[in-house]
PDB file of C-alpha atoms in Angstrom:
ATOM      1  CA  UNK P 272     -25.583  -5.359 -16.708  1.00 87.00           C
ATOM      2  CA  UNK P 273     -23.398  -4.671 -14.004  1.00 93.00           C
ATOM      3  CA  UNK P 274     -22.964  -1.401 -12.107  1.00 96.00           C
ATOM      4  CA  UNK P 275     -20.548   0.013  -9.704  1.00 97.00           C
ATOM      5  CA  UNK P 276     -22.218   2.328  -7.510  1.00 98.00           C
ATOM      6  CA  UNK P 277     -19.579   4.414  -5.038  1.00 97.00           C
ATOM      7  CA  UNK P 278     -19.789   6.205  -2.354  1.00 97.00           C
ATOM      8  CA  UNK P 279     -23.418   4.486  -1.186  1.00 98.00           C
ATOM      9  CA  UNK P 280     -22.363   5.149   2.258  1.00 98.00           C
ATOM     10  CA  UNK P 281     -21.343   7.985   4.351  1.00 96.00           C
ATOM     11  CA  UNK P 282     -18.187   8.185   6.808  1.00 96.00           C
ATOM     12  CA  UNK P 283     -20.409   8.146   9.849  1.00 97.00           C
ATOM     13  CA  UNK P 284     -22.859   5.057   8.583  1.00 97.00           C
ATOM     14  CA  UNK P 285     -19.076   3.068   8.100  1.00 98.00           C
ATOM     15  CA  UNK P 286     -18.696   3.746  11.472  1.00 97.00           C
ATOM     16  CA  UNK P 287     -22.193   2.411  12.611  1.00 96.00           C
ATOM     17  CA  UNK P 288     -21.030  -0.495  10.612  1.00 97.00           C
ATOM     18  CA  UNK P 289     -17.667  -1.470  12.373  1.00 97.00           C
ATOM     19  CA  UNK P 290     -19.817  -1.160  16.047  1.00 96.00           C
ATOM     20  CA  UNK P 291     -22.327  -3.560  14.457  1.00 96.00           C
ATOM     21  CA  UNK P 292     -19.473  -5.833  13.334  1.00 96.00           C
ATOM     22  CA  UNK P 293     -17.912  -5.681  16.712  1.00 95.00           C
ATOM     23  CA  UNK P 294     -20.298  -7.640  18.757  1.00 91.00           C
ATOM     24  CA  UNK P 295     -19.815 -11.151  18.388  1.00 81.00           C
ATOM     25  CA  UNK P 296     -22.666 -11.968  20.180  1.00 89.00           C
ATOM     26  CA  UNK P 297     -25.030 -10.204  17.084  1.00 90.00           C
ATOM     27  CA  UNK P 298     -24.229 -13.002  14.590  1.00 92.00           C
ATOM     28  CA  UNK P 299     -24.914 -16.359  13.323  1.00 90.00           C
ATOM     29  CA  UNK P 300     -24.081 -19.017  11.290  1.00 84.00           C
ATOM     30  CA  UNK P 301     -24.968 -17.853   7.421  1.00 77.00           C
ATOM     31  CA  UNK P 302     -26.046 -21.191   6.355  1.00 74.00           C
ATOM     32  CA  UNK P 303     -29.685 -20.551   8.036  1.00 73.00           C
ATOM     33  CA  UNK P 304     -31.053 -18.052   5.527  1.00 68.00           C
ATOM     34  CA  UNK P 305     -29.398 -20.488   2.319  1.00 63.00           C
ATOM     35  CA  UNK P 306     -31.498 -22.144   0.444  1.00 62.00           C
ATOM     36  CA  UNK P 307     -31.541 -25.844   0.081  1.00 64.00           C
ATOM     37  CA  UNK P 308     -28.450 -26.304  -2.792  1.00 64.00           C
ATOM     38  CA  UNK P 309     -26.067 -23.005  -1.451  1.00 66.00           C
ATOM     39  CA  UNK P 310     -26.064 -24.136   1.998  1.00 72.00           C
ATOM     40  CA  UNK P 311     -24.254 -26.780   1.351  1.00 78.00           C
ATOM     41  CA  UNK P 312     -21.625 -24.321   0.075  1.00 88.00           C
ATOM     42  CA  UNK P 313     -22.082 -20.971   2.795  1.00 88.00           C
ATOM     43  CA  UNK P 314     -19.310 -20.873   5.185  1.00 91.00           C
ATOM     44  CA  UNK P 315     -20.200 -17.195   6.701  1.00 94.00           C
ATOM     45  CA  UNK P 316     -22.017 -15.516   9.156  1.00 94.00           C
ATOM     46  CA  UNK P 317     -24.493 -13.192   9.238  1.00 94.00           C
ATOM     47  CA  UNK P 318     -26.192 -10.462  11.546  1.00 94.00           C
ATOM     48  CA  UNK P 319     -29.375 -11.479  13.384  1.00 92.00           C
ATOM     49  CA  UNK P 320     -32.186  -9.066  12.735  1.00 90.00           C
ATOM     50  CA  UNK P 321     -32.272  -7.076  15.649  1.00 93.00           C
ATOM     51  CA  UNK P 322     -30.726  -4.490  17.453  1.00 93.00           C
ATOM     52  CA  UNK P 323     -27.873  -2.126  16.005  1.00 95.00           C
ATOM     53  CA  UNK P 324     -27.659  -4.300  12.615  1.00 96.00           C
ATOM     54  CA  UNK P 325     -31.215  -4.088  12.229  1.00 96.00           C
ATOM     55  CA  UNK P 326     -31.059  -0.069  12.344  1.00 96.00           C
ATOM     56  CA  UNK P 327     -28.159  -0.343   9.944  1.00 97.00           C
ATOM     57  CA  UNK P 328     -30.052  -2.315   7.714  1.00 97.00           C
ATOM     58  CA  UNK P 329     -32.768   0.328   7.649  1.00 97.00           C
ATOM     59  CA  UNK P 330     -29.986   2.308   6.605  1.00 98.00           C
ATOM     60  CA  UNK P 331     -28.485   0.884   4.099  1.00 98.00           C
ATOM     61  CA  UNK P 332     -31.578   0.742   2.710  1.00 98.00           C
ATOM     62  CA  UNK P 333     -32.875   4.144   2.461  1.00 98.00           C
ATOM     63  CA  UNK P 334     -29.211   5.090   1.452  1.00 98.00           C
ATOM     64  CA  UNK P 335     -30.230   2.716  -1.258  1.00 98.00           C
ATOM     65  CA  UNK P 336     -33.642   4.372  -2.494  1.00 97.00           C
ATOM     66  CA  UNK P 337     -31.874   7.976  -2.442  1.00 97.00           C
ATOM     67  CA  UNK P 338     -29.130   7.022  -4.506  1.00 97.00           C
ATOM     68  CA  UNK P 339     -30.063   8.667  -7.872  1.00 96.00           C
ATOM     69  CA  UNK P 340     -27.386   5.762  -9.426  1.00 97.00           C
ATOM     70  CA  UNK P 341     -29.216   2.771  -8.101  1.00 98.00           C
ATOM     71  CA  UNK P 342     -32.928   4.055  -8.872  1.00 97.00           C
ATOM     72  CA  UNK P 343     -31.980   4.442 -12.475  1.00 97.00           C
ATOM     73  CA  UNK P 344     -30.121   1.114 -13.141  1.00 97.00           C
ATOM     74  CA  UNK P 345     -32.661  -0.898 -10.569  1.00 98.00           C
ATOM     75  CA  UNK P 346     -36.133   0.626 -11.049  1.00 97.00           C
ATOM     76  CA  UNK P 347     -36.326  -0.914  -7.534  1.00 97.00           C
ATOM     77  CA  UNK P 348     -40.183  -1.599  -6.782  1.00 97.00           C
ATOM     78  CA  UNK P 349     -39.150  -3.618  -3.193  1.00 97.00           C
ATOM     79  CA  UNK P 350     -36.066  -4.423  -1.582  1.00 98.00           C
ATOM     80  CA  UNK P 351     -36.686  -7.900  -1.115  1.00 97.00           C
ATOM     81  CA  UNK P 352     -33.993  -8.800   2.081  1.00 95.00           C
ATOM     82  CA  UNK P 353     -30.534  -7.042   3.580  1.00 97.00           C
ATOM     83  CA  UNK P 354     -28.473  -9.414   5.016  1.00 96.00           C
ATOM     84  CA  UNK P 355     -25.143  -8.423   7.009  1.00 97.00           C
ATOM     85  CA  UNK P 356     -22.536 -10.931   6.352  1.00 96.00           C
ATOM     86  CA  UNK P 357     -18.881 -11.724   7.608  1.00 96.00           C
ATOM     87  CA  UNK P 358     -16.050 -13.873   6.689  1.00 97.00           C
ATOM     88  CA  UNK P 359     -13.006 -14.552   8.656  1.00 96.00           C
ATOM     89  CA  UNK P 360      -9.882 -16.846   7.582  1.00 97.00           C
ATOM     90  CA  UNK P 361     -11.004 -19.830   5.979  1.00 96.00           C
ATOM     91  CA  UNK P 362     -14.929 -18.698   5.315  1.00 96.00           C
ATOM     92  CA  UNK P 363     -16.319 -18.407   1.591  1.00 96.00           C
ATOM     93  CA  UNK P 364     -18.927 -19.125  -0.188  1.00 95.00           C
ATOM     94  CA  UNK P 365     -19.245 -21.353  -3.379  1.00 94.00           C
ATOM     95  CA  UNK P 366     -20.399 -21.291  -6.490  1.00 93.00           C
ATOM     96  CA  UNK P 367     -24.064 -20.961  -6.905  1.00 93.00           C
ATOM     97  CA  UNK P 368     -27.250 -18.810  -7.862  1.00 93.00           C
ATOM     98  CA  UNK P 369     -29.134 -17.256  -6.228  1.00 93.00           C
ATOM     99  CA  UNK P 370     -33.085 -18.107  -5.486  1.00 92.00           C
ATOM    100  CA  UNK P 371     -36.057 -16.894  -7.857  1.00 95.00           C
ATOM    101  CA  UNK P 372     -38.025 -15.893  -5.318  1.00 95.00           C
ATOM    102  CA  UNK P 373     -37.125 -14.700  -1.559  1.00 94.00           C
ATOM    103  CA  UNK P 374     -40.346 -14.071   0.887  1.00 93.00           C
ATOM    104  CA  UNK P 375     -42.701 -14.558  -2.081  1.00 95.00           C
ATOM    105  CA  UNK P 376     -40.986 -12.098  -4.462  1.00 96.00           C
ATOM    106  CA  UNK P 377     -39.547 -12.315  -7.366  1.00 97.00           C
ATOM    107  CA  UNK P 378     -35.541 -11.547  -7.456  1.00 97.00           C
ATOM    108  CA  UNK P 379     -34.027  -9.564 -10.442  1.00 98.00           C
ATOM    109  CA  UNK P 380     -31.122  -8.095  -9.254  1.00 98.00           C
ATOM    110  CA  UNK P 381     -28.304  -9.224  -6.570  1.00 98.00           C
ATOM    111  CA  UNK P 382     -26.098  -6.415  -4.603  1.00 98.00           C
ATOM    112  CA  UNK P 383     -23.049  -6.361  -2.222  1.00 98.00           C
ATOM    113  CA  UNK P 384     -22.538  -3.489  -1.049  1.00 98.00           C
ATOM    114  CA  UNK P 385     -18.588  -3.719   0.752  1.00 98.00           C
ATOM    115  CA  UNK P 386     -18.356  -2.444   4.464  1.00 98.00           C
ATOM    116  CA  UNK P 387     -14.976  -3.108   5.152  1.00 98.00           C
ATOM    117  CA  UNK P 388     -11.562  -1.537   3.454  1.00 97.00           C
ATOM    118  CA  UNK P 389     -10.194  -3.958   0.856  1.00 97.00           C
ATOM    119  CA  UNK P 390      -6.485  -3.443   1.766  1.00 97.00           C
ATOM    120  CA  UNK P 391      -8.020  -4.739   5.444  1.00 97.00           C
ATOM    121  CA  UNK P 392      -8.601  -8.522   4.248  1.00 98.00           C
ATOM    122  CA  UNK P 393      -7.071 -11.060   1.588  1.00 98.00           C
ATOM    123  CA  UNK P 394      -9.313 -12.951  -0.754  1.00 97.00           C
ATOM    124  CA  UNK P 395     -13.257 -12.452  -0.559  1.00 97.00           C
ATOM    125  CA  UNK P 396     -13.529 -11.010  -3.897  1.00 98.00           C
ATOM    126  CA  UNK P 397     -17.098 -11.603  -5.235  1.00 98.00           C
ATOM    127  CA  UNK P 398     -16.537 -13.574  -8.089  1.00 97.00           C
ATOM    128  CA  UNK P 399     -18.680 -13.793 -10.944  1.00 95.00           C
ATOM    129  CA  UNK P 400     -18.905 -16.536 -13.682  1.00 93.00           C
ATOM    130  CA  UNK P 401     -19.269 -14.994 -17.203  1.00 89.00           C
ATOM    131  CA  UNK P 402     -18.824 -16.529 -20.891  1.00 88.00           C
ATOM    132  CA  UNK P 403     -15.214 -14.874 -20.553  1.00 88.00           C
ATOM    133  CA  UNK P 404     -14.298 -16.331 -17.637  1.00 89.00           C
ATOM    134  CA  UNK P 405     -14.296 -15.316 -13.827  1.00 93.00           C
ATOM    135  CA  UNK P 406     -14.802 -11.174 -12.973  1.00 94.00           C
ATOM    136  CA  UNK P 407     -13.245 -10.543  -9.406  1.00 97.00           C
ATOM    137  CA  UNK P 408     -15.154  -7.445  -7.265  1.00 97.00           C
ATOM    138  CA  UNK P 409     -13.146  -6.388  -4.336  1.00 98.00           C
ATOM    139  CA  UNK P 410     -14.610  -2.760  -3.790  1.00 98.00           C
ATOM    140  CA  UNK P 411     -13.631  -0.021  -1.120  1.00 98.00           C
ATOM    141  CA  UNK P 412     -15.555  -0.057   1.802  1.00 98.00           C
ATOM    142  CA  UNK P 413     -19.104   1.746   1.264  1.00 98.00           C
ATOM    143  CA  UNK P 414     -19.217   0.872  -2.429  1.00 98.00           C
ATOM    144  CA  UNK P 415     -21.673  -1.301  -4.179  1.00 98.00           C
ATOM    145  CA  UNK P 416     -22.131  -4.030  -7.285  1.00 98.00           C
ATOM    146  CA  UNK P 417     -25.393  -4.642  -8.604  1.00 98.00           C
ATOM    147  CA  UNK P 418     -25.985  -7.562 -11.036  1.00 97.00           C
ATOM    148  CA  UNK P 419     -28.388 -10.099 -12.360  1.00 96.00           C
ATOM    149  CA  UNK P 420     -29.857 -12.578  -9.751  1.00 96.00           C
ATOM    150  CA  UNK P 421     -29.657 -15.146 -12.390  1.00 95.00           C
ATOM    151  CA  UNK P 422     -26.067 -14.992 -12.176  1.00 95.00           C
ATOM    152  CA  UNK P 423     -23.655 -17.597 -10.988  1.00 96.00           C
ATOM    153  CA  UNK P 424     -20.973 -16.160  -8.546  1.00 96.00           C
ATOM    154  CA  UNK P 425     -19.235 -17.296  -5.039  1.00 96.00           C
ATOM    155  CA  UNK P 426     -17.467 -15.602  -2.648  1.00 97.00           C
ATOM    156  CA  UNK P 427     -13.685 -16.470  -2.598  1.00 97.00           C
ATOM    157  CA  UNK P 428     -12.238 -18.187   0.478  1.00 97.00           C
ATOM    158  CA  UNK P 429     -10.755 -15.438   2.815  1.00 98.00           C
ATOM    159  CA  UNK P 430      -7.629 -16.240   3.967  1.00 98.00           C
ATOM    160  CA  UNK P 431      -6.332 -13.234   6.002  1.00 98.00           C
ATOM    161  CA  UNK P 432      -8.695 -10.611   7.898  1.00 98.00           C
ATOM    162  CA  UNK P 433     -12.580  -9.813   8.090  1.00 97.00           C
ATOM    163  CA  UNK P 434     -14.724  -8.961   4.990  1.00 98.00           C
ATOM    164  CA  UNK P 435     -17.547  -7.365   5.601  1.00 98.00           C
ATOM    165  CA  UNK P 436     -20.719  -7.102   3.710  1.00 98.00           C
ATOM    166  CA  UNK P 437     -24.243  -6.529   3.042  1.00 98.00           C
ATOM    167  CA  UNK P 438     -25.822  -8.916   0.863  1.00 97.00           C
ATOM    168  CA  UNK P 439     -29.395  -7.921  -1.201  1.00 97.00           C
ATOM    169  CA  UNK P 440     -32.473  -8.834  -3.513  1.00 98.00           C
ATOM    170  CA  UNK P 441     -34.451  -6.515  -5.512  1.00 98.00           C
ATOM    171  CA  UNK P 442     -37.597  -6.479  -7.567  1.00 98.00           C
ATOM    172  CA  UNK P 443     -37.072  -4.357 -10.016  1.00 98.00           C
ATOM    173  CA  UNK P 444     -40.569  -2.417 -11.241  1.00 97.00           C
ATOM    174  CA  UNK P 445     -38.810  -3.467 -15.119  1.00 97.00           C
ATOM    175  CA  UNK P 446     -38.718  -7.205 -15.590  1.00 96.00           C
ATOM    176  CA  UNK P 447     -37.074  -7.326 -18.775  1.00 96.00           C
ATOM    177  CA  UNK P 448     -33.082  -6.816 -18.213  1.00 96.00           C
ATOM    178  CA  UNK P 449     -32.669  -5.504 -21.438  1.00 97.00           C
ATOM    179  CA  UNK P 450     -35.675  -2.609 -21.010  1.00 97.00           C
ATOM    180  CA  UNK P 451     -34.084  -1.957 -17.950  1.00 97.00           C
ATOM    181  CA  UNK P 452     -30.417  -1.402 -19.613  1.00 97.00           C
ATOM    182  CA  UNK P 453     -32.249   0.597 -22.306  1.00 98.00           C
ATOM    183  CA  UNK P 454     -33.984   2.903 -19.312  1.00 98.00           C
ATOM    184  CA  UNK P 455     -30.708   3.511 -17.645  1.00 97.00           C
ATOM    185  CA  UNK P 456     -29.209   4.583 -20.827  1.00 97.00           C
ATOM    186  CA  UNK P 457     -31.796   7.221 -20.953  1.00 98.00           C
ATOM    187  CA  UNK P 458     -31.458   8.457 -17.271  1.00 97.00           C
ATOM    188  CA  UNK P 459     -27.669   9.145 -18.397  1.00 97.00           C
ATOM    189  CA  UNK P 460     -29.121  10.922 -21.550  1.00 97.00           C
ATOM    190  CA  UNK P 461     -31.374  12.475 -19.399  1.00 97.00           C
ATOM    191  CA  UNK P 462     -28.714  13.490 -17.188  1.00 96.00           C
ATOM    192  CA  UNK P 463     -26.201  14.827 -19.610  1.00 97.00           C
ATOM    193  CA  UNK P 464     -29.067  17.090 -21.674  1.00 97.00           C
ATOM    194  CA  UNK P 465     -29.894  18.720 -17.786  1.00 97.00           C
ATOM    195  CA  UNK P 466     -25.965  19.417 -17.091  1.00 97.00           C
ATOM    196  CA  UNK P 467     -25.643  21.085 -20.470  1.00 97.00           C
ATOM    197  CA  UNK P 468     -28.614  22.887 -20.152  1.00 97.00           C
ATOM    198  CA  UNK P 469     -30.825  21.244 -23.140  1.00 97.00           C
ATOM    199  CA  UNK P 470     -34.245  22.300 -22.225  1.00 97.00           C
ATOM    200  CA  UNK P 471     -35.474  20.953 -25.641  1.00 97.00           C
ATOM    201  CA  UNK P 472     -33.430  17.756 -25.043  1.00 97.00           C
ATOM    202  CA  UNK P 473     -34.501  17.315 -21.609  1.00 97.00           C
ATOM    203  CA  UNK P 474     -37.686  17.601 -22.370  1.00 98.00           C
ATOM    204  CA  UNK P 475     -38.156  15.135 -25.169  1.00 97.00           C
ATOM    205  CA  UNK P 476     -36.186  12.489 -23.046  1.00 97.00           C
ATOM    206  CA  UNK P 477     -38.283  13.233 -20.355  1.00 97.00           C
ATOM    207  CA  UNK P 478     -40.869  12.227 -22.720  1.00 98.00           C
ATOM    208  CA  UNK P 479     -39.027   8.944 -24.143  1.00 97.00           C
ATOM    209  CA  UNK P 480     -38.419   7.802 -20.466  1.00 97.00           C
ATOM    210  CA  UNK P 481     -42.248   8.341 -19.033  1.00 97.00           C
ATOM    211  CA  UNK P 482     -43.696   6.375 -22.415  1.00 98.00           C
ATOM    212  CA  UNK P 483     -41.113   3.740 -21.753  1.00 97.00           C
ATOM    213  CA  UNK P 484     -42.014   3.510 -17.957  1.00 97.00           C
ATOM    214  CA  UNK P 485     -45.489   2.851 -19.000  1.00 96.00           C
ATOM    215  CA  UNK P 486     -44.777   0.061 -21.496  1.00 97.00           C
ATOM    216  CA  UNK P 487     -42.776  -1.909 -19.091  1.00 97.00           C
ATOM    217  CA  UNK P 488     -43.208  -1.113 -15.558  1.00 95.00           C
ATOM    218  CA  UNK P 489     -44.788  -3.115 -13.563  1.00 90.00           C
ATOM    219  CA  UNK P 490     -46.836  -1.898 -10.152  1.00 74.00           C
TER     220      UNK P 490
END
């Protein structure tokens, strides 16, 4: 399942973004958080942990955990790792999966969340391998993809401007992709019975969802 989450950011936290993405001195060769096979194919670079990107990470994050979108389709129990990435002209990443576990936890779900305006760079779509064939994400700047960790994707090679982005790894409290498709589908239910003003609907989906929850969630 993959999502498209807008509007995860605010004007103001963009803002925080392009001073974070301004100091040169706040970033590093990508390649050092890669594991063994994909650094062999990670041309970027990425924020060191400190400082201003550290406080936007924090942010990002909690955006993250408020968005009502992203709880329902993630049933995040931990956000693993946010990393801050850029590519300039000639920097991409190849094809490649990404790692079971990161820090000792498993990964179900992959994000990039886009911090720069896509009109602002050429190439460095997030592309995604899939029985059809390739799916290119280019999203506007404080938007958000979410999508199996198990799946193979690169970063195409950018060949004019900056993209900027923030890469992450959750462990979803729902192991099972499909219980966690099925879950979503409710919250939308759930959703659409409390805009219409269903109280009899609401309820008994209120009911579905908590019974579900307790058959497949994990602590």
């Amino acid at each position: 399942m993959f999502i498209q989450i807008a509007n995860i950011l605010t004007a103001a936290d963009l803002r925080l973004a392009d001073t974070v993405f301004a100091q040169t001195d706040a970033f590093e060769s990508g390649a050092r958080t890669a594991g063994r096979i994909a650094r062999a194919v990670k041309n970027n670079e990425q924020a060191k942990p400190s400082g201003l990107a550290a406080d936007l990470t924090v942010l990002i994050e909690k955006r993250l955990l408020k968005n009502d979108v992203f709880r329902a389709a993630a049933q995040p129990g931990q956000l693993i790792r946010t990393l801050l990435s850029r590519y300039t002209a000639g920097m991409g990443y190849g094809l490649h999966v990404d790692d079971a576990f990161i820090e000792g936890q498993r990964t179900d779900l992959s994000f990039t969340l886009f911090l720069a305006p896509p009109e602002s760079y050429e190439g460095g779509e997030l592309v995604v391998e899939e029985p059809a064939g390739e799916r290119l994400i280019k999203l506007e700047a404080g938007a958000l993809v979410l999508y199996p960790s198990t799946t193979l994707h690169r970063v195409a090679e950018v060949t004019k401007g900056e993209r900027r982005a923030a890469a992450g790894w959750v462990r979803s409290r729902i192991r099972d992709a499909e219980a966690r498709e099925t879950l979503f589908d409710v919250a939308l239910a759930l959703r659409q019975a409390e805009a219409a003003g269903n109280r009899t609907l609401t309820d008994r989906l209120l009911k579905i969802q908590g019974a579900l929850l307790r058959r497949w969630g994990e602590d």
